[in-house]
Amino acid sequence: MAKPDLMERVVNLCKRRGFVFPSSEIYGGFRSTWDYGPLGVLLKRNVKDAWWRSMVQLRDEIVGLDAAILMHPRVWEASGHVQAFTDPLVDCRNCKERFRADHLPASGACPNCGAKDSFTEARQFNLMFKTYVGPVEDDASVAYLRPESAQGIFVNFLNVLTTARKKPPFGIAQIGKAFRNEITPGNFIFRTREFEVMEMEYFVPPEAGPRWHEYWCQERPRWFVDLGITGDQLRLRPHDPDERSHYSVGTSDIEFAYPWGWGELEGVANRTDYDLKRHSEYSGQDLSYYDQEADRRYVPHVIEPALGADRCMLAFLLAAYHEEEVRGEKRTLLRLDHRLAPIAVGVLPLSRNERLNPVAYEVADLLRPRFMIDVDDAGSIGRRYRRQDEVGTPFCVTADFDTIDDRAVTVRHRDSMTQDRVPIDKLVPHLEELLSP
């Protein structure tokens, strides 16, 4: 199957099975905005939970934060986003479409209409969404929707340092919405104007910055591999000096082999002491750290691994999508890691029979408090297995007529399609072992 075809099939699956819908679809949609359906919201939540478990729960030196989206406007002046958070914008004089100048093809032809040498001179375009706080729209009430969640971490540095009783090296992690007025969003949920970021700021002694930057560049790809993305689908690409953000002295992207080519999945940046020093200067607050053991004071340097939950979810879907032939019939399945799968267990009575329904719903009631389940009794059992395969459900539990007598059910494995007969009273521990982290 060709890679562009893979993207089309995954997008169609997402719409058809309730992962992702076009936003405001009944009004014709709204460009580059998407709504997450019943399965999509579960998958995205599992991606975020897996990241949080890896970055916070399993590490002693990293704590969490949930900062406000709206912040004092001076935050964005101090961070440099008001002055430097820009992309070069050009217009096609022929078709009037707008593009990022650094994303144009080498041929010089317009990607929309094909006209050559039709572009205006590039001008800088600030990516932050501007809004107003309060009833009066004037310069005094200007605010911005945050383009990253990192600044909420930096302005809370002292609060966390004091209350969590941490010392460098330590980290602060956050998951939250961010907004960027992208000139050319696209590729489904890969590049959007509203997205969810998972960022961690790791505060270290100044001399340790390069070492910790290398550590996180090596550590973060392992998370994707552990959750099912193969190593040949990933690569680490250091940024050239001219493409680094204004705050970075070194950035490397963990890139994924998307159907259209290599694209950023996660960035790991060495932000040095830029942010804390700037906020100290603009706020008048001392954001340094005193190391009692070494008897010295310094402003910590910061290493930042950051990725988008939406873009990450797309990569997991693309990596998991498979088609195969089973006994002459096509089978579509998502080989999602069970920690990411929207539905952990499908409960399938063999048929809609008044004798089977009570025991099937007894099993469902037993499992529901412990796992995300789906009860499906519509259509043939083979068709229902295929439906669960297609959305990535790792295990299905089938109650048949023998269940009424022997009080046992069949547990079917998604990938191998093998089946085990398990007593109902041992079903929960059996599934808990299969679905353990």
Short mmCIF file of C-alpha atoms in Angstrom, two decimals:
data_model
loop_
_atom_site.label_atom_id
_atom_site.label_comp_id
_atom_site.label_asym_id
_atom_site.label_seq_id
_atom_site.Cartn_x
_atom_site.Cartn_y
_atom_site.Cartn_z
CA MET A 1 0.00 0.00 0.00
CA ALA A 2 1.47 3.38 -1.04
CA LYS A 3 2.15 5.87 1.70
CA PRO A 4 -0.20 8.61 0.40
CA ASP A 5 -2.91 5.96 0.26
CA LEU A 6 -2.17 5.12 3.90
CA MET A 7 -2.92 8.70 4.95
CA GLU A 8 -6.20 8.72 3.03
CA ARG A 9 -7.28 5.45 4.60
CA VAL A 10 -6.44 6.55 8.13
CA VAL A 11 -8.31 9.85 7.68
CA ASN A 12 -11.34 7.98 6.34
CA LEU A 13 -11.20 5.52 9.22
CA CYS A 14 -11.04 8.39 11.72
CA LYS A 15 -14.20 9.97 10.30
CA ARG A 16 -16.13 6.74 9.75
CA ARG A 17 -15.43 5.21 13.16
CA GLY A 18 -15.61 8.31 15.34
CA PHE A 19 -12.00 9.23 16.04
CA VAL A 20 -11.92 12.70 14.45
CA PHE A 21 -14.61 14.85 12.82
CA PRO A 22 -14.27 18.12 10.89
CA SER A 23 -15.22 20.92 13.29
CA SER A 24 -18.52 22.74 12.58
CA GLU A 25 -19.16 20.25 9.80
CA ILE A 26 -22.87 21.05 9.44
CA TYR A 27 -21.82 24.60 8.49
CA GLY A 28 -19.26 23.42 5.95
CA GLY A 29 -16.41 23.09 8.46
CA PHE A 30 -13.84 25.61 9.67
CA ARG A 31 -10.39 25.34 8.14
CA SER A 32 -7.90 23.24 10.08
CA THR A 33 -10.08 22.66 13.15
CA TRP A 34 -11.10 19.22 14.28
CA ASP A 35 -13.37 17.64 16.88
CA TYR A 36 -12.47 14.40 18.63
CA GLY A 37 -15.26 11.83 18.62
CA PRO A 38 -16.06 9.06 21.13
CA LEU A 39 -13.03 6.94 20.20
CA GLY A 40 -10.70 9.84 19.42
CA VAL A 41 -11.13 11.46 22.79
CA LEU A 42 -10.26 8.15 24.47
CA LEU A 43 -7.18 7.60 22.31
CA LYS A 44 -5.94 11.14 22.86
CA ARG A 45 -6.52 10.85 26.60
CA ASN A 46 -4.55 7.59 26.67
CA VAL A 47 -1.66 9.24 24.80
CA LYS A 48 -1.59 12.04 27.37
CA ASP A 49 -1.87 9.58 30.27
CA ALA A 50 1.02 7.51 28.88
CA TRP A 51 3.19 10.64 28.59
CA TRP A 52 2.27 11.79 32.11
CA ARG A 53 3.02 8.35 33.55
CA SER A 54 6.43 8.31 31.85
CA MET A 55 7.39 11.90 32.66
CA VAL A 56 5.85 12.45 36.12
CA GLN A 57 4.56 9.30 37.79
CA LEU A 58 7.64 7.16 37.15
CA ARG A 59 10.19 9.88 37.93
CA ASP A 60 10.96 11.32 41.34
CA GLU A 61 12.38 14.65 40.16
CA ILE A 62 9.55 15.84 37.86
CA VAL A 63 6.30 17.40 39.11
CA GLY A 64 3.19 18.66 37.34
CA LEU A 65 1.54 22.02 36.71
CA ASP A 66 -1.59 23.33 35.00
CA ALA A 67 -1.14 27.04 34.26
CA ALA A 68 -3.74 29.42 32.84
CA ILE A 69 -4.04 29.93 29.08
CA LEU A 70 -4.50 33.70 29.47
CA MET A 71 -1.49 35.37 31.07
CA HIS A 72 -0.25 38.90 31.72
CA PRO A 73 0.74 40.46 28.35
CA ARG A 74 4.18 41.28 29.74
CA VAL A 75 4.89 37.54 29.86
CA TRP A 76 4.95 37.45 26.06
CA GLU A 77 7.07 40.58 25.82
CA ALA A 78 9.60 39.06 28.22
CA SER A 79 9.63 35.71 26.39
CA GLY A 80 10.32 37.40 23.05
CA HIS A 81 7.16 36.11 21.40
CA VAL A 82 5.76 39.59 20.69
CA GLN A 83 8.91 40.55 18.81
CA ALA A 84 10.29 37.27 17.44
CA PHE A 85 7.51 34.66 17.12
CA THR A 86 6.99 35.18 13.40
CA ASP A 87 6.94 33.34 10.07
CA PRO A 88 7.69 34.83 6.64
CA LEU A 89 4.40 35.38 4.75
CA VAL A 90 3.99 35.74 0.96
CA ASP A 91 0.92 36.12 -1.28
CA CYS A 92 0.43 34.67 -4.75
CA ARG A 93 -0.54 37.59 -6.99
CA ASN A 94 -2.34 35.20 -9.33
CA CYS A 95 -4.62 33.15 -7.02
CA LYS A 96 -4.37 35.32 -3.88
CA GLU A 97 -3.49 32.35 -1.64
CA ARG A 98 -1.02 32.88 1.21
CA PHE A 99 1.97 30.72 2.04
CA ARG A 100 4.99 30.51 4.33
CA ALA A 101 7.95 31.65 2.26
CA ASP A 102 10.20 28.95 3.76
CA HIS A 103 7.73 26.20 2.74
CA LEU A 104 7.60 27.06 -0.98
CA PRO A 105 8.91 24.52 -3.53
CA ALA A 106 12.34 25.08 -5.02
CA SER A 107 10.73 25.48 -8.46
CA GLY A 108 9.19 28.79 -7.41
CA ALA A 109 5.76 27.67 -8.61
CA CYS A 110 2.65 28.41 -6.55
CA PRO A 111 1.48 25.18 -4.84
CA ASN A 112 -2.13 26.23 -5.43
CA CYS A 113 -2.31 27.51 -9.02
CA GLY A 114 1.11 26.66 -10.48
CA ALA A 115 1.97 30.24 -11.44
CA LYS A 116 5.70 31.00 -11.42
CA ASP A 117 7.39 34.06 -9.95
CA SER A 118 4.00 35.32 -8.74
CA PHE A 119 4.82 35.85 -5.08
CA THR A 120 4.98 39.13 -3.19
CA GLU A 121 7.95 40.11 -1.06
CA ALA A 122 8.03 38.18 2.21
CA ARG A 123 6.84 39.99 5.34
CA GLN A 124 6.95 38.81 8.93
CA PHE A 125 3.68 37.55 10.41
CA ASN A 126 3.24 37.07 14.18
CA LEU A 127 1.72 33.68 14.98
CA MET A 128 0.07 34.63 18.28
CA PHE A 129 -3.69 35.07 18.47
CA LYS A 130 -4.52 38.45 19.96
CA THR A 131 -7.65 39.00 22.02
CA TYR A 132 -9.04 41.49 24.55
CA VAL A 133 -9.85 41.07 28.23
CA GLY A 134 -12.81 43.04 29.53
CA PRO A 135 -15.54 45.05 27.82
CA VAL A 136 -13.32 47.64 26.10
CA GLU A 137 -11.16 46.72 23.12
CA ASP A 138 -8.14 48.99 23.44
CA ASP A 139 -4.39 48.64 23.85
CA ALA A 140 -4.72 48.43 27.63
CA SER A 141 -6.89 45.29 27.42
CA VAL A 142 -4.81 43.32 24.88
CA ALA A 143 -4.05 39.70 25.77
CA TYR A 144 -2.79 36.68 23.83
CA LEU A 145 -3.75 33.05 23.59
CA ARG A 146 -0.59 31.22 24.57
CA PRO A 147 1.44 29.72 21.68
CA GLU A 148 3.18 27.34 24.12
CA SER A 149 2.62 26.25 27.71
CA ALA A 150 6.26 26.69 28.75
CA GLN A 151 5.92 30.29 29.93
CA GLY A 152 3.38 29.26 32.56
CA ILE A 153 6.07 26.98 33.94
CA PHE A 154 8.77 29.66 33.96
CA VAL A 155 6.67 32.26 35.78
CA ASN A 156 5.79 29.59 38.39
CA PHE A 157 9.41 28.52 38.85
CA LEU A 158 9.72 29.98 42.37
CA ASN A 159 6.30 28.70 43.44
CA VAL A 160 7.14 25.12 42.45
CA LEU A 161 10.70 25.34 43.76
CA THR A 162 9.37 26.34 47.19
CA THR A 163 6.33 24.08 47.49
CA ALA A 164 7.70 20.91 45.87
CA ARG A 165 11.10 21.24 47.64
CA LYS A 166 13.06 20.27 44.54
CA LYS A 167 16.56 21.23 43.49
CA PRO A 168 18.26 21.07 40.08
CA PRO A 169 18.16 18.86 38.18
CA PHE A 170 14.37 18.78 38.39
CA GLY A 171 11.49 19.21 35.97
CA ILE A 172 8.01 20.69 35.70
CA ALA A 173 5.59 19.03 33.26
CA GLN A 174 2.38 20.38 31.80
CA ILE A 175 -0.31 19.33 29.32
CA GLY A 176 -2.57 22.00 27.88
CA LYS A 177 -4.02 23.89 24.94
CA ALA A 178 -1.92 26.19 22.79
CA PHE A 179 -2.80 28.34 19.80
CA ARG A 180 -0.79 29.41 16.75
CA ASN A 181 -2.18 31.38 13.83
CA GLU A 182 -0.44 29.16 11.29
CA ILE A 183 -0.23 30.55 7.76
CA THR A 184 -0.55 27.15 6.10
CA PRO A 185 -2.06 24.54 8.45
CA GLY A 186 -2.80 21.13 7.02
CA ASN A 187 -2.13 17.39 6.82
CA PHE A 188 -5.17 16.54 8.94
CA ILE A 189 -4.31 16.95 12.66
CA PHE A 190 -0.57 17.31 12.02
CA ARG A 191 -0.58 21.12 11.83
CA THR A 192 -3.53 23.00 13.29
CA ARG A 193 -4.16 26.40 14.85
CA GLU A 194 -5.54 24.96 18.09
CA PHE A 195 -3.69 22.01 19.57
CA GLU A 196 -2.68 20.36 22.83
CA VAL A 197 0.95 20.36 23.94
CA MET A 198 2.84 18.12 26.34
CA GLU A 199 5.87 20.04 27.56
CA MET A 200 8.43 19.51 30.30
CA GLU A 201 10.99 22.09 31.42
CA TYR A 202 14.05 20.49 33.04
CA PHE A 203 16.06 22.89 35.22
CA VAL A 204 19.77 22.07 35.51
CA PRO A 205 23.05 23.74 36.61
CA PRO A 206 24.46 25.86 33.73
CA GLU A 207 27.44 23.63 33.07
CA ALA A 208 25.19 20.55 32.86
CA GLY A 209 22.97 21.88 30.06
CA PRO A 210 24.67 20.12 27.09
CA ARG A 211 24.80 16.79 28.94
CA TRP A 212 21.12 16.86 29.87
CA HIS A 213 20.16 17.97 26.37
CA GLU A 214 21.87 14.87 25.00
CA TYR A 215 20.21 12.73 27.69
CA TRP A 216 16.69 13.80 26.70
CA CYS A 217 17.50 13.46 22.98
CA GLN A 218 18.30 9.80 23.66
CA GLU A 219 15.58 9.17 26.25
CA ARG A 220 12.50 10.49 24.47
CA PRO A 221 12.59 8.25 21.34
CA ARG A 222 12.44 5.21 23.63
CA TRP A 223 8.94 6.27 24.75
CA PHE A 224 7.60 6.08 21.20
CA VAL A 225 9.26 2.72 20.55
CA ASP A 226 7.89 1.31 23.80
CA LEU A 227 4.37 2.27 22.65
CA GLY A 228 4.62 0.62 19.25
CA ILE A 229 6.40 2.94 16.78
CA THR A 230 9.30 1.04 15.24
CA GLY A 231 12.81 2.44 15.28
CA ASP A 232 13.02 2.75 11.48
CA GLN A 233 10.04 5.14 11.59
CA LEU A 234 11.97 7.60 13.78
CA ARG A 235 15.08 9.70 13.40
CA LEU A 236 16.82 12.45 15.39
CA ARG A 237 17.63 15.59 13.40
CA PRO A 238 19.63 18.48 14.92
CA HIS A 239 18.46 21.94 13.85
CA ASP A 240 20.72 24.12 11.76
CA PRO A 241 21.59 27.42 13.50
CA ASP A 242 19.32 29.44 11.19
CA GLU A 243 16.20 27.39 12.05
CA ARG A 244 16.48 27.45 15.84
CA SER A 245 14.00 29.42 17.93
CA HIS A 246 15.22 32.72 19.36
CA TYR A 247 15.69 31.16 22.81
CA SER A 248 17.60 28.04 21.74
CA VAL A 249 21.33 27.30 21.49
CA GLY A 250 20.62 23.75 20.42
CA THR A 251 17.46 21.93 19.28
CA SER A 252 16.95 18.44 17.90
CA ASP A 253 13.73 17.10 16.44
CA ILE A 254 12.54 13.55 16.86
CA GLU A 255 11.00 13.04 13.42
CA PHE A 256 8.47 10.44 12.24
CA ALA A 257 8.18 9.02 8.73
CA TYR A 258 4.75 10.44 7.84
CA PRO A 259 3.24 9.48 4.47
CA TRP A 260 4.42 12.80 2.96
CA GLY A 261 7.95 12.46 4.38
CA TRP A 262 9.85 13.10 7.59
CA GLY A 263 8.10 15.52 9.96
CA GLU A 264 8.58 16.77 13.50
CA LEU A 265 7.09 14.62 16.23
CA GLU A 266 8.86 16.11 19.25
CA GLY A 267 11.45 18.81 19.80
CA VAL A 268 14.17 18.78 22.46
CA ALA A 269 15.56 22.30 22.99
CA ASN A 270 18.35 23.73 25.12
CA ARG A 271 16.78 27.04 26.16
CA THR A 272 19.75 27.95 28.43
CA ASP A 273 18.82 30.58 31.06
CA TYR A 274 17.07 32.79 28.49
CA ASP A 275 13.53 32.55 29.89
CA LEU A 276 14.27 32.85 33.60
CA LYS A 277 16.62 35.81 33.04
CA ARG A 278 14.11 37.60 30.83
CA HIS A 279 11.29 37.12 33.35
CA SER A 280 13.60 38.30 36.14
CA GLU A 281 14.36 41.43 34.13
CA TYR A 282 10.74 42.22 33.22
CA SER A 283 9.12 41.30 36.56
CA GLY A 284 11.83 42.48 38.95
CA GLN A 285 11.73 39.07 40.71
CA ASP A 286 14.90 37.10 41.40
CA LEU A 287 14.50 33.74 39.63
CA SER A 288 17.89 32.35 40.57
CA TYR A 289 18.63 29.26 42.66
CA TYR A 290 20.97 29.10 45.64
CA ASP A 291 22.91 25.84 45.88
CA GLN A 292 23.71 25.46 49.58
CA GLU A 293 26.05 22.49 49.10
CA ALA A 294 28.22 24.34 46.57
CA ASP A 295 27.63 27.75 48.18
CA ARG A 296 26.79 29.42 44.89
CA ARG A 297 23.84 31.13 43.25
CA TYR A 298 22.94 30.65 39.59
CA VAL A 299 20.08 30.92 37.12
CA PRO A 300 19.30 27.36 35.99
CA HIS A 301 19.52 26.37 32.35
CA VAL A 302 16.49 24.64 30.88
CA ILE A 303 16.14 21.58 28.64
CA GLU A 304 12.71 21.27 27.06
CA PRO A 305 11.23 18.11 25.50
CA ALA A 306 7.93 19.21 23.92
CA LEU A 307 5.42 17.54 21.61
CA GLY A 308 1.84 17.89 20.45
CA ALA A 309 -0.71 15.34 21.63
CA ASP A 310 -2.64 15.65 18.33
CA ARG A 311 0.42 15.13 16.12
CA CYS A 312 1.56 12.30 18.38
CA MET A 313 -1.85 10.62 18.13
CA LEU A 314 -1.66 10.79 14.32
CA ALA A 315 1.75 9.10 14.35
CA PHE A 316 0.46 6.26 16.55
CA LEU A 317 -2.54 5.78 14.22
CA LEU A 318 -0.35 5.68 11.11
CA ALA A 319 2.10 3.25 12.71
CA ALA A 320 -0.72 0.98 13.93
CA TYR A 321 -2.77 0.80 10.71
CA HIS A 322 -2.55 -2.58 8.97
CA GLU A 323 -4.47 -4.49 6.34
CA GLU A 324 -4.20 -8.24 5.80
CA GLU A 325 -6.09 -11.11 4.25
CA VAL A 326 -7.62 -13.73 6.53
CA ARG A 327 -9.28 -16.76 4.95
CA GLY A 328 -9.87 -14.86 1.75
CA GLU A 329 -11.29 -11.76 3.44
CA LYS A 330 -9.67 -8.39 4.06
CA ARG A 331 -9.06 -7.52 7.70
CA THR A 332 -8.28 -3.95 8.75
CA LEU A 333 -6.80 -3.51 12.21
CA LEU A 334 -5.10 -0.94 14.36
CA ARG A 335 -2.23 -2.64 16.17
CA LEU A 336 -2.30 -0.04 18.93
CA ASP A 337 -0.46 -0.80 22.14
CA HIS A 338 -3.07 -1.79 24.71
CA ARG A 339 -2.13 1.24 26.81
CA LEU A 340 -3.29 3.51 23.99
CA ALA A 341 -6.26 1.59 22.62
CA PRO A 342 -9.54 3.54 23.09
CA ILE A 343 -11.44 0.38 24.05
CA ALA A 344 -9.57 -2.17 26.14
CA VAL A 345 -12.15 -4.96 25.96
CA GLY A 346 -15.05 -5.66 23.63
CA VAL A 347 -17.89 -7.70 25.14
CA LEU A 348 -19.69 -9.68 22.44
CA PRO A 349 -22.59 -12.05 23.09
CA LEU A 350 -22.52 -14.72 20.39
CA SER A 351 -25.95 -13.62 19.23
CA ARG A 352 -28.93 -11.54 20.27
CA ASN A 353 -30.59 -14.27 22.26
CA GLU A 354 -32.68 -13.78 25.35
CA ARG A 355 -30.75 -16.56 27.07
CA LEU A 356 -27.35 -15.03 26.26
CA ASN A 357 -28.03 -11.38 26.97
CA PRO A 358 -28.21 -11.68 30.77
CA VAL A 359 -24.83 -13.41 31.09
CA ALA A 360 -23.22 -11.06 28.54
CA TYR A 361 -24.35 -8.01 30.50
CA GLU A 362 -23.26 -9.68 33.73
CA VAL A 363 -19.76 -9.90 32.23
CA ALA A 364 -19.98 -6.29 31.06
CA ASP A 365 -20.95 -5.09 34.54
CA LEU A 366 -18.04 -7.07 36.00
CA LEU A 367 -15.50 -5.48 33.64
CA ARG A 368 -16.77 -1.90 33.34
CA PRO A 369 -15.38 -0.59 36.66
CA ARG A 370 -11.87 -1.77 35.72
CA PHE A 371 -11.58 -1.31 31.94
CA MET A 372 -12.97 0.83 29.15
CA ILE A 373 -15.33 -1.59 27.41
CA ASP A 374 -17.74 -1.70 24.49
CA VAL A 375 -20.72 -4.02 24.30
CA ASP A 376 -21.59 -4.93 20.71
CA ASP A 377 -24.42 -7.37 19.85
CA ALA A 378 -25.33 -6.17 16.32
CA GLY A 379 -24.53 -8.42 13.36
CA SER A 380 -22.60 -11.65 13.00
CA ILE A 381 -19.83 -12.42 15.47
CA GLY A 382 -17.25 -12.29 12.67
CA ARG A 383 -18.37 -8.83 11.61
CA ARG A 384 -18.22 -7.63 15.22
CA TYR A 385 -14.68 -8.96 15.62
CA ARG A 386 -13.71 -6.98 12.51
CA ARG A 387 -15.27 -3.81 13.92
CA GLN A 388 -13.27 -4.16 17.12
CA ASP A 389 -10.07 -4.94 15.18
CA GLU A 390 -10.54 -1.80 13.10
CA VAL A 391 -10.57 0.48 16.15
CA GLY A 392 -7.69 -1.26 17.90
CA THR A 393 -9.50 -3.16 20.68
CA PRO A 394 -6.82 -5.60 21.93
CA PHE A 395 -9.17 -8.21 23.46
CA CYS A 396 -12.74 -9.36 22.94
CA VAL A 397 -14.74 -11.44 25.40
CA THR A 398 -17.45 -13.62 23.87
CA ALA A 399 -20.29 -15.17 25.82
CA ASP A 400 -21.77 -18.19 24.01
CA PHE A 401 -24.37 -20.83 24.84
CA ASP A 402 -21.78 -22.95 26.68
CA THR A 403 -21.24 -19.98 29.00
CA ILE A 404 -24.68 -20.51 30.47
CA ASP A 405 -23.62 -23.96 31.70
CA ASP A 406 -19.84 -23.77 32.27
CA ARG A 407 -19.64 -20.10 33.42
CA ALA A 408 -16.67 -19.50 31.11
CA VAL A 409 -16.12 -17.06 28.21
CA THR A 410 -13.80 -16.90 25.21
CA VAL A 411 -11.08 -14.24 25.21
CA ARG A 412 -9.89 -13.41 21.68
CA HIS A 413 -6.55 -11.67 21.01
CA ARG A 414 -6.68 -8.97 18.32
CA ASP A 415 -3.29 -9.45 16.66
CA SER A 416 -2.99 -13.25 16.67
CA MET A 417 -6.75 -14.00 16.68
CA THR A 418 -6.00 -16.82 19.14
CA GLN A 419 -8.64 -17.63 21.74
CA ASP A 420 -8.56 -18.70 25.39
CA ARG A 421 -11.38 -20.14 27.46
CA VAL A 422 -11.48 -18.37 30.84
CA PRO A 423 -13.88 -18.85 33.80
CA ILE A 424 -15.89 -15.71 34.52
CA ASP A 425 -14.68 -15.62 38.13
CA LYS A 426 -11.07 -15.49 36.86
CA LEU A 427 -11.71 -13.10 33.96
CA VAL A 428 -10.76 -9.85 35.69
CA PRO A 429 -7.30 -10.99 36.92
CA HIS A 430 -6.70 -12.65 33.54
CA LEU A 431 -7.38 -9.38 31.67
CA GLU A 432 -5.54 -7.30 34.25
CA GLU A 433 -2.41 -9.36 33.58
CA LEU A 434 -2.81 -8.95 29.82
CA LEU A 435 -3.48 -5.21 30.10
CA SER A 436 -0.88 -4.35 32.74
CA PRO A 437 1.28 -1.27 31.94
#
